[in-house]
Each structure stands twice: as C-alpha cells, then as structure tokens.
Amino acid sequence: MTTSHYIAGRWVEGQGSDCISVNDPALGLPFAELMAASVAQVDQAVAAARAALPAWKNVSASERAAVLRGFAEQLGERREALITLQMRNNGKPRHEAEIDLDDAIATFAYYAGLAEQLPGKNRDVPLAAPGFSARTRLEPVGVVGLIVPWNFPLVTSAWKLAPALAAGCTVVLKPSEVTPLIEQAYGQIADALGLPAGVLNIVNGKAETGAALSNHSGLDKLSFTGSNSVGSQVMRSASAQCRPVTLELGGKSAIVVFDDCDPDQAVEWIVAGISWNAGQMCSATSRLLVQDGIADVLLPRLQAALDNLRVGNPLTEEVDMGPLTSQAQWLKVASYFATAREEGLQCLAGGQVLEREGWFVSPTLYADVPKESRLWTEEIFGPVLCARRFATEDEAVAEANDSRFGLVATVCSADLARAERVADALEVGHVWINSVQAVFVETSWGGTKGSGIGRELGPWGLSAYQSVKHVTRCLG
Ligand code: NAD
C-alpha cells in the first residue's frame, strides 16, 4: 500500500473508499495499491493551496524560475527510476519513456526561462488620450485544479504544472487512477527543493476525487486533459460557477499522403502516428487519406511495416510497441475490432487481440473504410488505422476537416507549396509537414472544434494561468 497524497507539504494516506490497483499492463497484474483521497482530503488540498497563494504570488519571478530549474534538474536525477516506472505502469517502450522524461525536463526549463523574462509587475501603457496614465499587471489566476489522464502522465502534468507555478499560481493536481505513481515525483521534488507547503498538492483517486476537485468552490480555474465525456462534465462544473476552464480533449486526426511522396518515407510517418504509445495518443493520426496515384504502392508497404512491428513487454524485450495501458482500454479496442468485423471492413493488418498474457493488440489497418463507419469517426485510442483514398487536394482537405474533432494533422508531400497550403486549410491546432509528431515547447498544443478550449505550451501556456489587470489614473 503506497502513501501517495501530498497535501500541505506532507505525505498522507488516502482516506477515501476506493482502493486503486496499479497495474503492469504487459502482465495484466497489479504491482502496487493505494487508497484514494477522500472528499475531505480534496478540501484540505484546496485549502492548503489557498493559504499558500498570497506568499507564492509575491515571490519574485526569478525565484520562481529557480524553482522550475530545480524541477528540471531533479527530474534528470531521477531519470532511470522514472523511465522504468513508465515502462512498467504505462507499457511504454524505453525510447518513448525517455522522450517523455526529456519533454518534461524541457518544459520546466522553458518556463523557467519565460519566468525570468517576465516583465516587471507593472508596465506602462501609452495612451492617446491626454490627462491619464495606465499600467498593466499580469497576475496569477490564483488556485488552480489540474486533472490529467494516463497516456503521457509525466509530460501532461508538466505542461500544466510548470506554467502554473511560473505564473505564481498554487496548484492541486489530480493524476489518473491508472498511473497514480509517476507524478509523485513532483511532490518528492517539491520536498527536496523546499517548496513552501501548499504551493503544490497532489491528490490521487478516481472519478469521485476528480469530481470533488472540479466542483470545488475554492478553485479559481480548472485545467483538464482527458476524454470528451468527462471534459463536458468538467465544463458544466465550471459553468455552474462561472469559472474559467482549459480543456484538452480527444482527436480523430488525419494524415494526408499525396502521390508525389516517397512511399517508404511516408510509411515511416504513418506508422509513428498510429503506433507510438500503442496509439494511445490524443494526436494519433488514425485517419489515413491517401491519394489514388500512390495508394496501391503505399498500402502493401504499410501493411508489411505494421505486421513487422515488434510488440511485447518493454521491460523484458526489445520492442517497437508495448501493451495498451489498461484492461479497460484493451476491451475498448477489442470492441472496435468486433464492430469492424460486423461492418465487414477490409482488414489489411492486425484486427485482433494477442493471445498472450497482458493487454496486447496487434497494430491494425483497415482499408477503404466508409465515411459513416464508427471506426472512421470515433476516437479509438489504440493502434488502429483506417484508410480512405482521395483524388484531389480539395477532396483531401474536405475529408480531413469532416470531423467533430480538430486536434492535429500531418501532411506528406514533396510539393512544399501544396503542403503549406493544405496545412493552412486544415481546421486543427497543430500540423506537421513531412515529419513525425515532434512537439516543441516553444509551439502551442491544443485543438479546435470538439478537441478543446485553450492552448498549452509556448507563451500561450503561461497566459492560461495569468490574469490581465489595468490600473488607469486621472492625472488631474
Ligand atoms: P478520462 O476523461 O477518463 O480521465 C481523465 C481524468 O479525469 C482522470 O484523472 C480521471 O480520474 C478524471 N475524471 C474521471 N471522471 C471525472 C469526473 N466526473 N470529474 C472530474 N474528473 C474526472 O480520460 P483518460 O481515459 O484518462 O484519457 C484518455 C483521453 O484523454 C482521450 O480522449 C484522449 O484523447 C484525451 N487526451 C487529450 C490530450 C490533449 O492534449 N488534447 C492529451 C492526452 C489525452
């Protein structure tokens, strides 16, 4: 049983009623347990964050930057333990667990830099009108609740935690019940750095704990990453209290391949977009749009590449793809395989769960999927790729945009003018051209349409935790 809640600078045992099993998905077996936080403990965490706010928001930006640099360094010092835990609890291949850790470190280092560059608290605003002066203050939003999912827990939390602390907010973080251990590193680092009690609080638990936090009247803002169904409940809580909310939700993103591409290069980008993290990426490019002239060459190569991926236990084998992270996700993906069979979809690769211990499925490709198919329209969150052919650029853009989601897209073409034109026409928050899904801290993350509200990363990620105030004075 793990003591895993960090409230007001102390590690405490959960007093909730849910017992949370922490699983190794490659074996389908638990390796740790913890009790969820109770509603009263969520109250204590919010109260601690509220009590810590006046002092933390008045700490100088350079001191806050030093704290963030401390987080980056201390993550690096815990490197091997954090990589191993992500392999064990998430089922991530080693190289992906390494990228996650490096991204989290880069995020803290980046927001340390932004905090250092924050202009002094007050900036004069030049006015055209005579007789008045005005100044701007960027103030922290206040006490923020952060609720995150399980697919990239270390990074997703870093994308919220680092800018929130940089802005001078105090925080209550609720990790996913599927991966409740990894973010404990942030509490341990807070301890090691001597962060004042209450600036960072971590409460673990399931939906009840998340709802207790998102409904809490003591928060000034909530930032949520997760599914659309829970996101809409979180938005209702925010609306009931007329409180700001950032939502990073699901996706059903397109990868558009034009017939002037090198097919082998395109296969590499397509496979990465659907097999990284076993397809459990909000940004998975799970809708392949392939131009008529290259489809018959590309699809067999893609099928071979997916069949050749090494799927296995990242802790004991050299693998390209691990298991799905939870049994619930495994059952969900299996249900889409059943739907595909019922719909009579043409399966070129995979389409089944693996007959072995643990929660494995094979990388999957369906071809010529009808637009009405649930597999074409719904987020599956697994390594399941659906393909359709197109003839013209306009047709590709229209099909890519024909989704209730709008998170990301990838465009593959040797004609860079066309690739840029298509990128501009896509209704999404981030587009890659001739690339794997490289995410840089200086760029933004977030979606249009049903993929959410607001942006993380870059200066936009910091603004999400800042409130603009103006003071205007009559010079009399
Ligand atoms: P989820 O919505 O089930 O859970 C997310 C978090 O919300 C968890 O911590 C969970 O405990 C908590 N929660 C559950 N019920 C709650 C409630 N009623 N009130 C408040 N909190 C509650 O999502 P998941 O299965 O953990 O993650 C997968 C989803 O996350 C996918 O849809 C994926 O696309 C999305 N996601 C989006 C992004 C992005 O940046 N847009 C990134 C990662 C994941």
PDB file of N, CA and C in Angstrom, residues 132-171:
ATOM      1  N   PHE A 132      -4.369  61.145 -18.600  1.00  0.00           N
ATOM      2  CA  PHE A 132      -4.470  59.860 -17.894  1.00  0.00           C
ATOM      3  C   PHE A 132      -3.158  59.079 -18.038  1.00  0.00           C
ATOM      4  N   SER A 133      -2.863  58.217 -17.062  1.00  0.00           N
ATOM      5  CA  SER A 133      -1.795  57.222 -17.227  1.00  0.00           C
ATOM      6  C   SER A 133      -2.409  55.846 -16.975  1.00  0.00           C
ATOM      7  N   ALA A 134      -1.773  54.841 -17.534  1.00  0.00           N
ATOM      8  CA  ALA A 134      -2.287  53.481 -17.298  1.00  0.00           C
ATOM      9  C   ALA A 134      -1.116  52.517 -17.207  1.00  0.00           C
ATOM     10  N   ARG A 135      -1.282  51.498 -16.405  1.00  0.00           N
ATOM     11  CA  ARG A 135      -0.263  50.446 -16.327  1.00  0.00           C
ATOM     12  C   ARG A 135      -0.951  49.088 -16.340  1.00  0.00           C
ATOM     13  N   THR A 136      -0.176  48.074 -16.833  1.00  0.00           N
ATOM     14  CA  THR A 136      -0.673  46.687 -16.912  1.00  0.00           C
ATOM     15  C   THR A 136       0.001  45.858 -15.840  1.00  0.00           C
ATOM     16  N   ARG A 137      -0.762  45.006 -15.225  1.00  0.00           N
ATOM     17  CA  ARG A 137      -0.186  43.992 -14.325  1.00  0.00           C
ATOM     18  C   ARG A 137      -0.628  42.615 -14.810  1.00  0.00           C
ATOM     19  N   LEU A 138       0.326  41.685 -14.875  1.00  0.00           N
ATOM     20  CA  LEU A 138      -0.034  40.289 -15.160  1.00  0.00           C
ATOM     21  C   LEU A 138      -0.016  39.562 -13.829  1.00  0.00           C
ATOM     22  N   GLU A 139      -1.191  39.135 -13.380  1.00  0.00           N
ATOM     23  CA  GLU A 139      -1.287  38.498 -12.062  1.00  0.00           C
ATOM     24  C   GLU A 139      -1.609  37.026 -12.224  1.00  0.00           C
ATOM     25  N   PRO A 140      -1.213  36.207 -11.252  1.00  0.00           N
ATOM     26  CA  PRO A 140      -1.597  34.794 -11.344  1.00  0.00           C
ATOM     27  C   PRO A 140      -3.110  34.644 -11.234  1.00  0.00           C
ATOM     28  N   VAL A 141      -3.644  33.650 -11.943  1.00  0.00           N
ATOM     29  CA  VAL A 141      -5.091  33.396 -11.882  1.00  0.00           C
ATOM     30  C   VAL A 141      -5.514  33.052 -10.456  1.00  0.00           C
ATOM     31  N   GLY A 142      -4.655  32.360  -9.720  1.00  0.00           N
ATOM     32  CA  GLY A 142      -4.967  32.035  -8.324  1.00  0.00           C
ATOM     33  C   GLY A 142      -4.738  30.562  -8.029  1.00  0.00           C
ATOM     34  N   VAL A 143      -5.714  29.931  -7.386  1.00  0.00           N
ATOM     35  CA  VAL A 143      -5.614  28.495  -7.052  1.00  0.00           C
ATOM     36  C   VAL A 143      -6.170  27.713  -8.244  1.00  0.00           C
ATOM     37  N   VAL A 144      -5.347  26.819  -8.803  1.00  0.00           N
ATOM     38  CA  VAL A 144      -5.804  26.079  -9.985  1.00  0.00           C
ATOM     39  C   VAL A 144      -5.856  24.574  -9.700  1.00  0.00           C
ATOM     40  N   GLY A 145      -6.902  23.943 -10.224  1.00  0.00           N
ATOM     41  CA  GLY A 145      -7.019  22.483 -10.197  1.00  0.00           C
ATOM     42  C   GLY A 145      -6.544  21.942 -11.531  1.00  0.00           C
ATOM     43  N   LEU A 146      -5.730  20.895 -11.478  1.00  0.00           N
ATOM     44  CA  LEU A 146      -5.196  20.282 -12.704  1.00  0.00           C
ATOM     45  C   LEU A 146      -5.592  18.810 -12.700  1.00  0.00           C
ATOM     46  N   ILE A 147      -6.346  18.391 -13.711  1.00  0.00           N
ATOM     47  CA  ILE A 147      -6.772  16.985 -13.797  1.00  0.00           C
ATOM     48  C   ILE A 147      -6.219  16.401 -15.091  1.00  0.00           C
ATOM     49  N   VAL A 148      -5.533  15.256 -14.979  1.00  0.00           N
ATOM     50  CA  VAL A 148      -4.807  14.727 -16.149  1.00  0.00           C
ATOM     51  C   VAL A 148      -5.118  13.241 -16.371  1.00  0.00           C
ATOM     52  N   PRO A 149      -4.877  12.770 -17.610  1.00  0.00           N
ATOM     53  CA  PRO A 149      -5.101  11.358 -17.939  1.00  0.00           C
ATOM     54  C   PRO A 149      -3.821  10.525 -17.766  1.00  0.00           C
ATOM     55  N   TRP A 150      -3.863   9.294 -18.314  1.00  0.00           N
ATOM     56  CA  TRP A 150      -2.806   8.323 -18.033  1.00  0.00           C
ATOM     57  C   TRP A 150      -1.846   8.107 -19.199  1.00  0.00           C
ATOM     58  N   ASN A 151      -2.098   8.680 -20.375  1.00  0.00           N
ATOM     59  CA  ASN A 151      -1.304   8.236 -21.529  1.00  0.00           C
ATOM     60  C   ASN A 151       0.105   8.848 -21.571  1.00  0.00           C
ATOM     61  N   PHE A 152       0.231  10.135 -21.173  1.00  0.00           N
ATOM     62  CA  PHE A 152       1.570  10.755 -21.043  1.00  0.00           C
ATOM     63  C   PHE A 152       1.605  11.488 -19.697  1.00  0.00           C
ATOM     64  N   PRO A 153       1.484  10.771 -18.579  1.00  0.00           N
ATOM     65  CA  PRO A 153       1.220  11.463 -17.312  1.00  0.00           C
ATOM     66  C   PRO A 153       2.304  12.468 -16.901  1.00  0.00           C
ATOM     67  N   LEU A 154       3.568  12.070 -17.057  1.00  0.00           N
ATOM     68  CA  LEU A 154       4.652  12.949 -16.621  1.00  0.00           C
ATOM     69  C   LEU A 154       4.656  14.255 -17.419  1.00  0.00           C
ATOM     70  N   VAL A 155       4.460  14.119 -18.739  1.00  0.00           N
ATOM     71  CA  VAL A 155       4.531  15.283 -19.626  1.00  0.00           C
ATOM     72  C   VAL A 155       3.275  16.143 -19.499  1.00  0.00           C
ATOM     73  N   THR A 156       2.115  15.491 -19.509  1.00  0.00           N
ATOM     74  CA  THR A 156       0.865  16.271 -19.450  1.00  0.00           C
ATOM     75  C   THR A 156       0.835  17.098 -18.172  1.00  0.00           C
ATOM     76  N   SER A 157       1.275  16.495 -17.072  1.00  0.00           N
ATOM     77  CA  SER A 157       1.296  17.264 -15.816  1.00  0.00           C
ATOM     78  C   SER A 157       2.323  18.383 -15.881  1.00  0.00           C
ATOM     79  N   ALA A 158       3.477  18.117 -16.513  1.00  0.00           N
ATOM     80  CA  ALA A 158       4.499  19.165 -16.634  1.00  0.00           C
ATOM     81  C   ALA A 158       3.968  20.349 -17.444  1.00  0.00           C
ATOM     82  N   TRP A 159       3.191  20.066 -18.503  1.00  0.00           N
ATOM     83  CA  TRP A 159       2.660  21.141 -19.353  1.00  0.00           C
ATOM     84  C   TRP A 159       1.715  22.056 -18.581  1.00  0.00           C
ATOM     85  N   LYS A 160       1.149  21.557 -17.498  1.00  0.00           N
ATOM     86  CA  LYS A 160       0.252  22.394 -16.681  1.00  0.00           C
ATOM     87  C   LYS A 160       1.000  22.980 -15.479  1.00  0.00           C
ATOM     88  N   LEU A 161       1.739  22.083 -14.806  1.00  0.00           N
ATOM     89  CA  LEU A 161       2.371  22.469 -13.550  1.00  0.00           C
ATOM     90  C   LEU A 161       3.423  23.574 -13.745  1.00  0.00           C
ATOM     91  N   ALA A 162       4.275  23.418 -14.756  1.00  0.00           N
ATOM     92  CA  ALA A 162       5.374  24.370 -14.925  1.00  0.00           C
ATOM     93  C   ALA A 162       4.855  25.795 -15.198  1.00  0.00           C
ATOM     94  N   PRO A 163       3.931  25.996 -16.165  1.00  0.00           N
ATOM     95  CA  PRO A 163       3.454  27.373 -16.370  1.00  0.00           C
ATOM     96  C   PRO A 163       2.627  27.892 -15.199  1.00  0.00           C
ATOM     97  N   ALA A 164       1.882  27.000 -14.525  1.00  0.00           N
ATOM     98  CA  ALA A 164       1.070  27.461 -13.389  1.00  0.00           C
ATOM     99  C   ALA A 164       1.986  28.004 -12.286  1.00  0.00           C
ATOM    100  N   LEU A 165       3.052  27.253 -11.978  1.00  0.00           N
ATOM    101  CA  LEU A 165       3.986  27.720 -10.936  1.00  0.00           C
ATOM    102  C   LEU A 165       4.737  28.967 -11.405  1.00  0.00           C
ATOM    103  N   ALA A 166       5.093  28.994 -12.693  1.00  0.00           N
ATOM    104  CA  ALA A 166       5.804  30.162 -13.227  1.00  0.00           C
ATOM    105  C   ALA A 166       4.953  31.420 -13.098  1.00  0.00           C
ATOM    106  N   ALA A 167       3.647  31.273 -13.297  1.00  0.00           N
ATOM    107  CA  ALA A 167       2.752  32.443 -13.239  1.00  0.00           C
ATOM    108  C   ALA A 167       2.505  32.907 -11.810  1.00  0.00           C
ATOM    109  N   GLY A 168       2.813  32.031 -10.826  1.00  0.00           N
ATOM    110  CA  GLY A 168       2.559  32.390  -9.423  1.00  0.00           C
ATOM    111  C   GLY A 168       1.272  31.788  -8.873  1.00  0.00           C
ATOM    112  N   CYS A 169       0.728  30.800  -9.584  1.00  0.00           N
ATOM    113  CA  CYS A 169      -0.465  30.103  -9.083  1.00  0.00           C
ATOM    114  C   CYS A 169      -0.048  29.031  -8.084  1.00  0.00           C
ATOM    115  N   THR A 170      -0.973  28.634  -7.224  1.00  0.00           N
ATOM    116  CA  THR A 170      -0.792  27.432  -6.419  1.00  0.00           C
ATOM    117  C   THR A 170      -1.735  26.362  -6.966  1.00  0.00           C
ATOM    118  N   VAL A 171      -1.396  25.096  -6.689  1.00  0.00           N
ATOM    119  CA  VAL A 171      -1.924  24.009  -7.512  1.00  0.00           C
ATOM    120  C   VAL A 171      -2.437  22.839  -6.682  1.00  0.00           C
TER     121      VAL A 171
END
